[in-house]
XYZ file of C-alpha atoms in Angstrom:
595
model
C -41.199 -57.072 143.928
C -39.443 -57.685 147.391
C -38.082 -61.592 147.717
C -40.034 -63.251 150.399
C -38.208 -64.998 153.039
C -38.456 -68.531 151.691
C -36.479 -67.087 148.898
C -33.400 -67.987 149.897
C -31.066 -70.728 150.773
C -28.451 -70.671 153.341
C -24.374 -71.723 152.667
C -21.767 -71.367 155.080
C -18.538 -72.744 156.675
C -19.499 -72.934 160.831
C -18.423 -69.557 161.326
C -20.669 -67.612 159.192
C -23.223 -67.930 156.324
C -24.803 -65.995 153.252
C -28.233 -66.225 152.032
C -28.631 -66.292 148.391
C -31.868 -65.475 146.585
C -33.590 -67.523 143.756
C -32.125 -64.766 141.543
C -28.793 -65.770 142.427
C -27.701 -62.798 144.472
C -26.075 -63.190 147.776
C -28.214 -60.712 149.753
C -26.355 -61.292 153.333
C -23.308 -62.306 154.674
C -21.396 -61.046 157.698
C -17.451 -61.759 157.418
C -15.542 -63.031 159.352
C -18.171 -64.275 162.118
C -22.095 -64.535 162.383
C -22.053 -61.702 164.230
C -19.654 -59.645 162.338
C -20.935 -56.220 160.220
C -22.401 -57.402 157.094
C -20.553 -56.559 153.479
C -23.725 -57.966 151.907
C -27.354 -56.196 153.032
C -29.832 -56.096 150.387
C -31.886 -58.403 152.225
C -32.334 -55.583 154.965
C -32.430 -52.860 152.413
C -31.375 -52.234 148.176
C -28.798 -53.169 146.215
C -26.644 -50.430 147.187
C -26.224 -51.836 150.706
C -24.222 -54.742 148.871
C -24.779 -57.760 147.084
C -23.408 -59.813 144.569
C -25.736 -61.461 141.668
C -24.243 -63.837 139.298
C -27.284 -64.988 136.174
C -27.626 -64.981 132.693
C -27.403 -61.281 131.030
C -30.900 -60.884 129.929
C -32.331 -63.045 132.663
C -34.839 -60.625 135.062
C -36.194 -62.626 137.532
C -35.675 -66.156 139.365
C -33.928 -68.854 138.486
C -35.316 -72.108 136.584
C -34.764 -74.542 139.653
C -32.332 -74.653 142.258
C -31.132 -77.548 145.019
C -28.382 -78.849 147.811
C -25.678 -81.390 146.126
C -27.401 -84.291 148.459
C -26.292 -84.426 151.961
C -24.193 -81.200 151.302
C -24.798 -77.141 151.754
C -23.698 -77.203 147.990
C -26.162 -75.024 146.379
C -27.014 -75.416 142.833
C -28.840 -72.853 140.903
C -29.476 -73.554 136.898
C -31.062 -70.666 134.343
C -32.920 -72.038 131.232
C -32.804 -69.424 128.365
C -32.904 -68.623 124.723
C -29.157 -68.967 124.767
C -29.023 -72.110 126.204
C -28.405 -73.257 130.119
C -25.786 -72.325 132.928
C -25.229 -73.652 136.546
C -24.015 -71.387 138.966
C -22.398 -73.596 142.122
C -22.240 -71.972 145.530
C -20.094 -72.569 148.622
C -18.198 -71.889 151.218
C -15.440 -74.224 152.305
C -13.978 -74.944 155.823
C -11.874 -72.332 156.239
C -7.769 -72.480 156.790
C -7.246 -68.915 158.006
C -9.513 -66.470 155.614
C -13.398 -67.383 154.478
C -14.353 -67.672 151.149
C -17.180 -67.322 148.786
C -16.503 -69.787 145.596
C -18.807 -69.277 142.761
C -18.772 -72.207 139.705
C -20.380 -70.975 136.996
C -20.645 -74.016 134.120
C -22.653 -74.238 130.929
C -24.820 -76.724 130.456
C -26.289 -76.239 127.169
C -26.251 -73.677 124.022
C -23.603 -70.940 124.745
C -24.817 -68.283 127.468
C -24.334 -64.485 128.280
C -23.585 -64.404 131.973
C -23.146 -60.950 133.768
C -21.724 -60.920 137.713
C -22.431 -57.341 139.658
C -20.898 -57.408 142.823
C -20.998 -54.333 145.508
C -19.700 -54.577 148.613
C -20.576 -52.429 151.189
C -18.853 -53.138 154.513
C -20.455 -52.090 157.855
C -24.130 -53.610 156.970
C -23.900 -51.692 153.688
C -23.001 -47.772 155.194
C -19.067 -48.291 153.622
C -18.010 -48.024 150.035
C -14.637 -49.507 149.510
C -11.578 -48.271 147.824
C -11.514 -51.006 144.897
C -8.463 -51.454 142.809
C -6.904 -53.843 140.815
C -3.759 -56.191 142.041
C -2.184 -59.108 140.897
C -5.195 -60.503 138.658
C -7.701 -59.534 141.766
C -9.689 -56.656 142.547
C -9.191 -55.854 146.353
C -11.871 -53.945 148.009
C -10.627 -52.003 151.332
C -12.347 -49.650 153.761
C -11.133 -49.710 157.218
C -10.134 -52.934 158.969
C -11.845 -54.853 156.226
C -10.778 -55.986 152.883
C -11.891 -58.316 150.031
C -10.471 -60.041 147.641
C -12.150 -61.063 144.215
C -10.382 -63.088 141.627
C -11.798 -65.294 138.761
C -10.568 -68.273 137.068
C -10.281 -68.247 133.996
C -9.801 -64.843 134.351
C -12.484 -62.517 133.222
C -12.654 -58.970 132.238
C -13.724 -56.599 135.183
C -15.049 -53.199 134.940
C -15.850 -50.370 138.328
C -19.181 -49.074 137.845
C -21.817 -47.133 139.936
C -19.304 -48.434 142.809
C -20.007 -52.051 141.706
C -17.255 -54.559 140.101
C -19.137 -55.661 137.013
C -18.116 -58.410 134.461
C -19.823 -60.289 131.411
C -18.666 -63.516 130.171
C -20.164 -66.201 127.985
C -19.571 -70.073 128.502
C -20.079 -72.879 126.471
C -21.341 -76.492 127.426
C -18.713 -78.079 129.676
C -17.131 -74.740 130.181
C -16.590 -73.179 133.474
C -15.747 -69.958 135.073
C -15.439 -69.706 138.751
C -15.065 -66.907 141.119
C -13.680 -66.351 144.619
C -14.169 -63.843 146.797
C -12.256 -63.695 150.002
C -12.131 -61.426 153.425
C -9.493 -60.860 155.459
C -8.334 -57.979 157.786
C -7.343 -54.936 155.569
C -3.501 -55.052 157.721
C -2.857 -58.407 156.831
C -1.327 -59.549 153.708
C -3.295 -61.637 150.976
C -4.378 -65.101 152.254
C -3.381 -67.976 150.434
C -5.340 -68.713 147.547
C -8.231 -71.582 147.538
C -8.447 -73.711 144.557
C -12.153 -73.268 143.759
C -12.487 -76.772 141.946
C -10.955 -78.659 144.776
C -12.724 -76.778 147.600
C -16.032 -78.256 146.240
C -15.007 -81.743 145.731
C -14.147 -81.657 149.669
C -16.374 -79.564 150.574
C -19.109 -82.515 148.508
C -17.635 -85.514 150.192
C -16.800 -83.845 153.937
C -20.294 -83.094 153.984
C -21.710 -85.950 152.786
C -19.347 -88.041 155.195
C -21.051 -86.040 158.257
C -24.834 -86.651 156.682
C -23.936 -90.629 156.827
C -23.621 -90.298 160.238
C -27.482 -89.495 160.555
C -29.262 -92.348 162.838
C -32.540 -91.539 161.512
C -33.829 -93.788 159.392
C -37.805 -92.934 159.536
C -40.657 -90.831 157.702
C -39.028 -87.829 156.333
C -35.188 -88.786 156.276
C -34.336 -85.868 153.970
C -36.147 -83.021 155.900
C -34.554 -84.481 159.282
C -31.224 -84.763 157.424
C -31.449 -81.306 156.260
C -32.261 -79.841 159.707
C -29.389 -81.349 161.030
C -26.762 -79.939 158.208
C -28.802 -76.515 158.386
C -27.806 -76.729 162.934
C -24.639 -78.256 161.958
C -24.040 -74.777 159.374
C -25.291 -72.982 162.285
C -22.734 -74.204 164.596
C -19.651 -72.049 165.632
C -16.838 -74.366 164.851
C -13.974 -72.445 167.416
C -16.100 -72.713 170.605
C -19.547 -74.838 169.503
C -22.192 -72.204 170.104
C -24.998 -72.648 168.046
C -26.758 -69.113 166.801
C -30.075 -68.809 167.069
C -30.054 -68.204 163.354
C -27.566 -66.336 160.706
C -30.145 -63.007 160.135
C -30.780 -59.715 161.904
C -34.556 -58.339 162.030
C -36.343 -60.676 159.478
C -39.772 -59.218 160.527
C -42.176 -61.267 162.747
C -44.320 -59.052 161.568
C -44.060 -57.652 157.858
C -44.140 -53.980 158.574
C -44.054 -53.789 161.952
C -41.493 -53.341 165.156
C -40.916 -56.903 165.401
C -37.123 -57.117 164.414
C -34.334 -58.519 166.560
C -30.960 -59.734 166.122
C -30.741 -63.632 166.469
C -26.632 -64.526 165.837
C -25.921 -65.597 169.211
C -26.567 -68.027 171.163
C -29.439 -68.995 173.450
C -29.101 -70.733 176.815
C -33.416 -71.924 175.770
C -32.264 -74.320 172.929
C -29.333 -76.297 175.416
C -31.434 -79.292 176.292
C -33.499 -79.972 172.938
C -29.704 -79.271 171.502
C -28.036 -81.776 173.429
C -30.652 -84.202 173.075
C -30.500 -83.671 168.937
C -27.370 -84.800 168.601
C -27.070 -87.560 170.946
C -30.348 -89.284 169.363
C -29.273 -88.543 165.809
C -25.783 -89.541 166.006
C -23.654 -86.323 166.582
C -21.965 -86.827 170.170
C -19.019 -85.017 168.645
C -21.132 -81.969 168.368
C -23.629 -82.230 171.142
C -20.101 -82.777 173.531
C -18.929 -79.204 172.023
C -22.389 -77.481 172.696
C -22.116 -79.111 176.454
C -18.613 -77.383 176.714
C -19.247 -73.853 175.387
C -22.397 -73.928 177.987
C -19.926 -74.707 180.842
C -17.777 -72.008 179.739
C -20.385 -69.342 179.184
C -22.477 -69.934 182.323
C -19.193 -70.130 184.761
C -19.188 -67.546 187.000
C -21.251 -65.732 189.411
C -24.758 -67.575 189.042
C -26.596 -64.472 189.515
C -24.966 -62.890 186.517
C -26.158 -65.763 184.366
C -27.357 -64.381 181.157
C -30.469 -66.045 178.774
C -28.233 -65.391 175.723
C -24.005 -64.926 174.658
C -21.815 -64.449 171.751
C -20.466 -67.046 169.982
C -17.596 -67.429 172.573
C -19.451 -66.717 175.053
C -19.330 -63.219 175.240
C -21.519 -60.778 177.782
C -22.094 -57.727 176.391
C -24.344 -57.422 173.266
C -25.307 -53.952 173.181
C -28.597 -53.276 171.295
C -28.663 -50.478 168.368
C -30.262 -49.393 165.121
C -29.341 -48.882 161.632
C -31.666 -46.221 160.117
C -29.393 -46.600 156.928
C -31.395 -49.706 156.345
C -35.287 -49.898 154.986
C -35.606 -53.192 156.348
C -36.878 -56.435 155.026
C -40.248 -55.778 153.405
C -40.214 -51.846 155.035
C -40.060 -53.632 158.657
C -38.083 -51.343 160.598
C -36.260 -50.536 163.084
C -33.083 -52.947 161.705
C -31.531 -53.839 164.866
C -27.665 -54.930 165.946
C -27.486 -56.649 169.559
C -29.670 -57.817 172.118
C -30.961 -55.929 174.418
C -32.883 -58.529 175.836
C -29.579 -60.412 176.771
C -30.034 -58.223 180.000
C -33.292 -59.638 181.187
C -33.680 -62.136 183.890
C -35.369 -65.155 182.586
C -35.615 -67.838 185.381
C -36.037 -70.885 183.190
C -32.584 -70.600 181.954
C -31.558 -71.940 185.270
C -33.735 -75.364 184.421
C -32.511 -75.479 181.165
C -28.557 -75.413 181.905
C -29.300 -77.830 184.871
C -31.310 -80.028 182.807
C -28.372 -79.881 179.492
C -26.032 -81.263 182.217
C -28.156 -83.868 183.562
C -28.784 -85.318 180.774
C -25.012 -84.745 179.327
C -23.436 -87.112 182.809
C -26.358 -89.406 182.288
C -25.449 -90.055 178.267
C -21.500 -90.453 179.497
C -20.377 -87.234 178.355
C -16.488 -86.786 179.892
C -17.064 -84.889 182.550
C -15.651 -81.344 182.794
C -13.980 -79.828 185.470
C -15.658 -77.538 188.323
C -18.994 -78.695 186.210
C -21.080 -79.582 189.304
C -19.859 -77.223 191.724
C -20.754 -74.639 188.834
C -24.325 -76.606 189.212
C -24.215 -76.577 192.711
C -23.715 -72.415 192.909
C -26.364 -72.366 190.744
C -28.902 -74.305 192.554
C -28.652 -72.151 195.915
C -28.542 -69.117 193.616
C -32.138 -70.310 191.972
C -33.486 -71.344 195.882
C -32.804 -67.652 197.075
C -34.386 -65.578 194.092
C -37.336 -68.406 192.620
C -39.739 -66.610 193.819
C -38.897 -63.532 191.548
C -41.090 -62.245 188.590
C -39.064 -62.228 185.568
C -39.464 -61.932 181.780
C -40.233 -65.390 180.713
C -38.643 -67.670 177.808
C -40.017 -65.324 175.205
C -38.368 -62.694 176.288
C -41.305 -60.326 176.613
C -40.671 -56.278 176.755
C -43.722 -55.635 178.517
C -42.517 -56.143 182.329
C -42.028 -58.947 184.586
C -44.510 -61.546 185.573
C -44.574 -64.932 187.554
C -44.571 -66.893 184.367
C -45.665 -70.152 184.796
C -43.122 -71.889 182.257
C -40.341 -70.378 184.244
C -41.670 -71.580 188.037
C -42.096 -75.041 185.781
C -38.059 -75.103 184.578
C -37.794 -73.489 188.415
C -38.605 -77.281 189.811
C -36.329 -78.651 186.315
C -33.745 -77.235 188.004
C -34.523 -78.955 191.756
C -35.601 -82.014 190.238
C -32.394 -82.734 187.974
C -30.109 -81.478 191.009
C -32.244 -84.204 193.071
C -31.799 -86.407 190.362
C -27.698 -86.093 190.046
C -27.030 -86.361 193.643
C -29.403 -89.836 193.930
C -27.210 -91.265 191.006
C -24.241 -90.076 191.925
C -23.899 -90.466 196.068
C -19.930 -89.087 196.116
C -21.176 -85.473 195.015
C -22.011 -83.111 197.451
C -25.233 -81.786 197.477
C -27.964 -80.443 199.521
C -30.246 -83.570 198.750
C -32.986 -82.656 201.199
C -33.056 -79.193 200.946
C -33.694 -79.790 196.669
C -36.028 -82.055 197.263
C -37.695 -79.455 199.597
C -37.318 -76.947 196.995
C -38.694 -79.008 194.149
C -42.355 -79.628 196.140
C -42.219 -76.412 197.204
C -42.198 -75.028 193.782
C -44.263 -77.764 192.213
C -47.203 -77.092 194.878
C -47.400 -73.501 194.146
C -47.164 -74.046 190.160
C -50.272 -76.375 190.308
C -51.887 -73.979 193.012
C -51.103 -70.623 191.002
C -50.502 -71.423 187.559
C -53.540 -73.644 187.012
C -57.255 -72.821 186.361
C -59.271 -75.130 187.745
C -62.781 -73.849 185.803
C -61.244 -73.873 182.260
C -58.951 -76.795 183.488
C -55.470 -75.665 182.124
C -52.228 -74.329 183.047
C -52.301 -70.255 182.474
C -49.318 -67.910 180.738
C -48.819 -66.835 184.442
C -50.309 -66.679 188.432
C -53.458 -65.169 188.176
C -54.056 -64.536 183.899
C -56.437 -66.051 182.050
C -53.537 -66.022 178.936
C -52.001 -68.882 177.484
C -48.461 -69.646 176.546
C -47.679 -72.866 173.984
C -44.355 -73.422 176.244
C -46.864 -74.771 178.728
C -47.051 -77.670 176.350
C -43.391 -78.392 177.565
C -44.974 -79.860 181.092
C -45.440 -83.564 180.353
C -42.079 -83.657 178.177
C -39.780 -82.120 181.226
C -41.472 -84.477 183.562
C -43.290 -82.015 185.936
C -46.707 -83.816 185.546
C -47.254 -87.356 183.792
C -48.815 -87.132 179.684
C -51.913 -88.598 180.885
C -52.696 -85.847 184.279
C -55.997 -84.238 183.190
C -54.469 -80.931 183.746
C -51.698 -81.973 180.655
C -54.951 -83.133 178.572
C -56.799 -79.980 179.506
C -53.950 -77.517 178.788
C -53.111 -78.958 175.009
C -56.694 -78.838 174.195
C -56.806 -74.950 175.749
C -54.205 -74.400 173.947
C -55.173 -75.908 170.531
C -58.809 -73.919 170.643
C -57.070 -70.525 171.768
C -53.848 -70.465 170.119
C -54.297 -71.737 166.950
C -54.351 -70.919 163.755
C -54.903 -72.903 160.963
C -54.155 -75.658 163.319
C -50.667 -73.843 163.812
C -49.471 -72.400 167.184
C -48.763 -68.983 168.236
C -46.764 -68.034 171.327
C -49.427 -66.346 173.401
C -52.186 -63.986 172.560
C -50.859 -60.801 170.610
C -54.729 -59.500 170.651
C -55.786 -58.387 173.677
C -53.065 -58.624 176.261
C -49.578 -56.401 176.305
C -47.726 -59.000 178.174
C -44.779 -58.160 175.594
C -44.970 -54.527 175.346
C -45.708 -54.512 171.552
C -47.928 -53.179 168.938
C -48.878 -55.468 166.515
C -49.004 -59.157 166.220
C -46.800 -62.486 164.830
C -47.344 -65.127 163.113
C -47.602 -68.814 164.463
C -44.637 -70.387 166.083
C -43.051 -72.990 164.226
C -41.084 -74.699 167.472
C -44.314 -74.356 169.324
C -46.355 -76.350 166.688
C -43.911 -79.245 166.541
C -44.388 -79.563 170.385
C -47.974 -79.549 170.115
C -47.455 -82.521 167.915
C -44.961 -84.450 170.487
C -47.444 -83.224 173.036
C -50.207 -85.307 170.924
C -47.831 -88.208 170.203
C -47.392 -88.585 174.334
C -51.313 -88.130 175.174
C -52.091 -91.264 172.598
C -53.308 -88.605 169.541
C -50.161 -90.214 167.303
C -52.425 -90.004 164.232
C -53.260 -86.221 164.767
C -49.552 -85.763 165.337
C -48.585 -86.919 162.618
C -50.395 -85.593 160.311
C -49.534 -82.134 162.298
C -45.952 -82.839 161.661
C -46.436 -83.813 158.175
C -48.138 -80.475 157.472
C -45.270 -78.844 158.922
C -42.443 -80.423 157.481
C -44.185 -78.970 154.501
C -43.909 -75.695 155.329
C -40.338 -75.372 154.796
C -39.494 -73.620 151.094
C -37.732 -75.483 148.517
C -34.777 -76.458 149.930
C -35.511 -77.431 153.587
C -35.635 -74.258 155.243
C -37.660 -73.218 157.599
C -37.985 -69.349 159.541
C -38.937 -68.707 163.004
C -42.766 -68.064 161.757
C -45.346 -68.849 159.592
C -48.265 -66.553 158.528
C -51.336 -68.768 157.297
C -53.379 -66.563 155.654
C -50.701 -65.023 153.433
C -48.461 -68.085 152.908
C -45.126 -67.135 154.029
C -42.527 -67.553 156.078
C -41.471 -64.837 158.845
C -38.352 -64.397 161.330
C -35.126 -64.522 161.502
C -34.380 -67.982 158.629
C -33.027 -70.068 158.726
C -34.423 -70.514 162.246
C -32.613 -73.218 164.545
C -34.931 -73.495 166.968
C -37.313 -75.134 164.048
C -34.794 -77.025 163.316
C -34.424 -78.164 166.464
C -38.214 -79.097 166.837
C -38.362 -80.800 163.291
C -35.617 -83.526 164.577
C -36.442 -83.431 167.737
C -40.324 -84.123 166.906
C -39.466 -86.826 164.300
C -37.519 -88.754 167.109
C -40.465 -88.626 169.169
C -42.766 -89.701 166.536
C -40.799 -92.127 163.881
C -37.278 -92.971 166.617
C -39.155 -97.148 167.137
C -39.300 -97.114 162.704
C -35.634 -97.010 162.426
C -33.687 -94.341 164.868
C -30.755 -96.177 166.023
């Protein structure tokens, strides 16, 4: 049987993660970056596109239970058998130079059969290594990548069916630990990491960064988790967030559906930003601010919706028909080809990010506004363009009304800056003109009067749940009837199980598509902000508390949920639902105890 999504847990050291299965078998990991080839791809295909399961000998399916260390990305995983009980302890420390996978395997009870198989296959799982055996390690090496496993105490290793294979037993109190670690196959060996010592720091480092939290309301633990699981998802050399650690989780479980989500989106800057100045993370939030200013300098109309993790341009879409895909879901797909779309709302969310960086006292960075000032008379030439929207729709360009919205974000925070600020230079009455320009023919184009709501774009009778973004970015005030009018359009079209989707998948081909999603996790946690701010707290609550349930075991929640089957879909774990679990709990719970 094929894991389901919610399957696994996430570990990882800020500049790239592995998902390990309730089996304990690390199914993905990408070394040395996010967006590097993976050595590990069983979750996109078998076990002979690498993985690396550590259990007891005779046990065949999931583990007994499994949890974080507290305020860590320490992941425990414990076996009851016949033979007694084991933990297995996974990590991956801050890295010096090299990453590494530790392993801690200790006994807990009786005296237990363990067996680790470990295949890598570099390349997302297309490229056995040469494997041999070197000063108590077995090094792996197949083009510019190498691996190096060692054990302590050492165990007996064995090459089989290209696999390293071992079987050890261990005794209450007795441990075994394992590390594997990459490094470029030119390089010598990397100094080693003392497994035992990496997880004590690795313990109280994270727990030192949890304490930090300023929530203090309903649901502490799942806000606290979000923020370690954005905080894992965080580039450490240049602060990019990715979107998430996977490539083509299915929206859809057999279907088309599949994209590559380890970079970083210009859509999550503000709600970002705004995460870790309420919860106590200015460090952070200050490092997001700079890797935007970085990525977006330059000629504003080459500004992009999405870049690598240093900011990089080009991310050139392909498939790997090597893999089956998660669940059958296929094409598997490496890049973004959607990285070359024009998506006007990117323009209000950068301008907005900065705003609301100068007005929390962020140090300011050099060239930043003239950099927002290039950008503004970019956006006043070329608003009027169609463009792909925030969901980055394959289907051809529209006049999307959440982009014309972020279009007058955009005006209104350069309007905004310039009134606070009267030493910058600015067109101040040519934005302003700008801004009523755009926000008369929004509420003359975008808005039904008959069904009284806001539409997906001019002239459709579709909806779009980022519409429910209006009353939080300030275009219209919570309590306009149009605000009322759209949530409740929105609630009696796009729900499901009183979860949002996107837009319709059913009868429109605004994306270009076959097939349909499931409901949007980010887009049900602003309905319930969007509740909260229109005086329906109770409903929102109870919304949120629904949702914070849907995460799996150990906090983690996908870009999707599918109601009638129960399950998680997308790319996991997702930061964008991250982002709208924290961000929503602010909104609902900050006056109980946010500081």
């Amino acid at each position: 049987m094929h894991p389901r999504i919610e399957d696994y847990a996430l570990i990882g050291d800020e500049q790239t993660a592995a998902l390990i299965g309730r089996d304990g078998s690390v199914d993905w990991l990408c070394l040395p970056r996010f967006d590097s080839g993976a050595c590990f791809a069983r979750l996109l295909g078998d076990e002979d596109n690498g993985h690396w399961r550590i259990a007891p000998k005779h046990a065949k399916g999931p583990c007994t239970r499994r949890a974080y260390r507290r305020d860590t990305l320490v992941l425990d995983t414990e076996w009851e058998t016949d033979e007694g009980a084991i933990r297995v302890t996974d990590l991956m420390p801050q890295r010096d130079r090299a990453p590494d996978l530790v392993r801690i395997v200790e006994g807990l009870r009786g005296r237990v059969t363990v067996r680790s198989t470990l295949r890598l296959r570099f390349d997302y799982g297309s490229v056995v290594p040469w494997v041999r055996r070197t000063d108590g390690h077995r090094v792996a090496v197949a083009g510019p990548d190498s691996a190096w496993l060692r054990s302590e105490p050492e165990v007996h290793t064995w090459g089989k069916d290209f696999g390293t294979h071992s079987e050890f037993t261990v005794d209450k109190g007795e441990k075994v630990a394992f590390v594997l670690t990459w490094h470029p196959s030119h390089e010598p060996r990397p100094p080693l990491v003392d497994p035992h010592k990496a997880l004590r720091t690795s313990v109280r480092d994270w727990r030192k960064w949890a304490g930090r939290c300023h929530y203090d309301g309903p649901h502490r633990d799942a806000v606290v988790r979000s923020l370690i699981t954005l905080k894992a998802l965080t580039y450490r050399p240049t602060g990019g967030i990715v979107a998430a650690p996977t490539t083509s989780l299915p929206e859809e479980l057999g279907g088309v559906r599949n994209w590559d989500y380890r970079y970083c989106w210009l859509r999550d800057s503000t709600l970002l930003l705004n995460v870790g100045l309420s919860a106590g993370y200015r460090e952070e939030a200050e490092a997001w601010r700079d890797w935007l200013v970085r990525a977006v300098a330059g000629d504003p109309a080459d500004l992009q919706i999405m870049y690598g993790l240093a900011g990089e341009r080009r991310l050139p879409e392909f498939e790997v028909p090597w893999l089956s895909g998660f669940a059958g879901s296929v094409p598997v797909r490496i890049g973004n080809e959607a990285v070359k779309q024009l998506q006007l709302d990117v323009y209000g969310e950068v301008m907005d990010t900065l705003a609301l960086a100068r007005d929390a006292g962020l140090p300011l960075k050099p060239h930043m506004w003239a950099i927002q000032s290039s950008l503004m008379e970019w956006l006043r030439s070329q608003w009027r363009r169609p463009d792909e929207g925030l969901w980055e729709v394959r289907g051809g360009r529209r006049h999307f009304v959440h982009s014309k919205v972020m279009v007058w974000v955009a005006a209104d925070r350069a309007v905004r800056t310039l009134e606070k600020n009267p030493k910058l230079k600015g067109d101040l009455d040519g934005w302003r003109e700008l801004r009523d320009e755009v926000h008369r023919e929004v509420c003359e184009k975008g808005y039904d009067a008959e069904r009284n709501t806001f539409t997906q774009s001019y002239g459709s009778r579709e909806l779009d749940a980022a519409l429910l973004l209006i009353p939080r970015v300030g275009f219209l005030p919570h309590d306009d009837p149009r605000v009322l009018g759209t949530i409740d359009a929105i609630r009696a079209e796009l729900s499901h199980d009183g979860f949002l989707r996107r837009y319709s998948t059913d009868e429109t081909t605004v994306d270009g598509l076959p097939g349909g999603e499931g409901t949007f996790l980010a887009c049900s946690f602003w309905l319930a902000e969007a509740l909260h701010m229109t005086g329906r707290t109770k409903e929102a609550r109870e919304l949120f508390d629904r949702l914070v349930g849907l995460a799996n075991d150990v906090g983690l929640l996908s870009e999707e949920y599918d109601p009638v089957a129960d399950r998680q879909l997308g790319n996991f774990p997702q930061a964008f639902s991250h982002i709208g679990l924290v961000n929503t709990a602010l909104a609902l719970f900050g006056g109980d105890g946010a500081g």
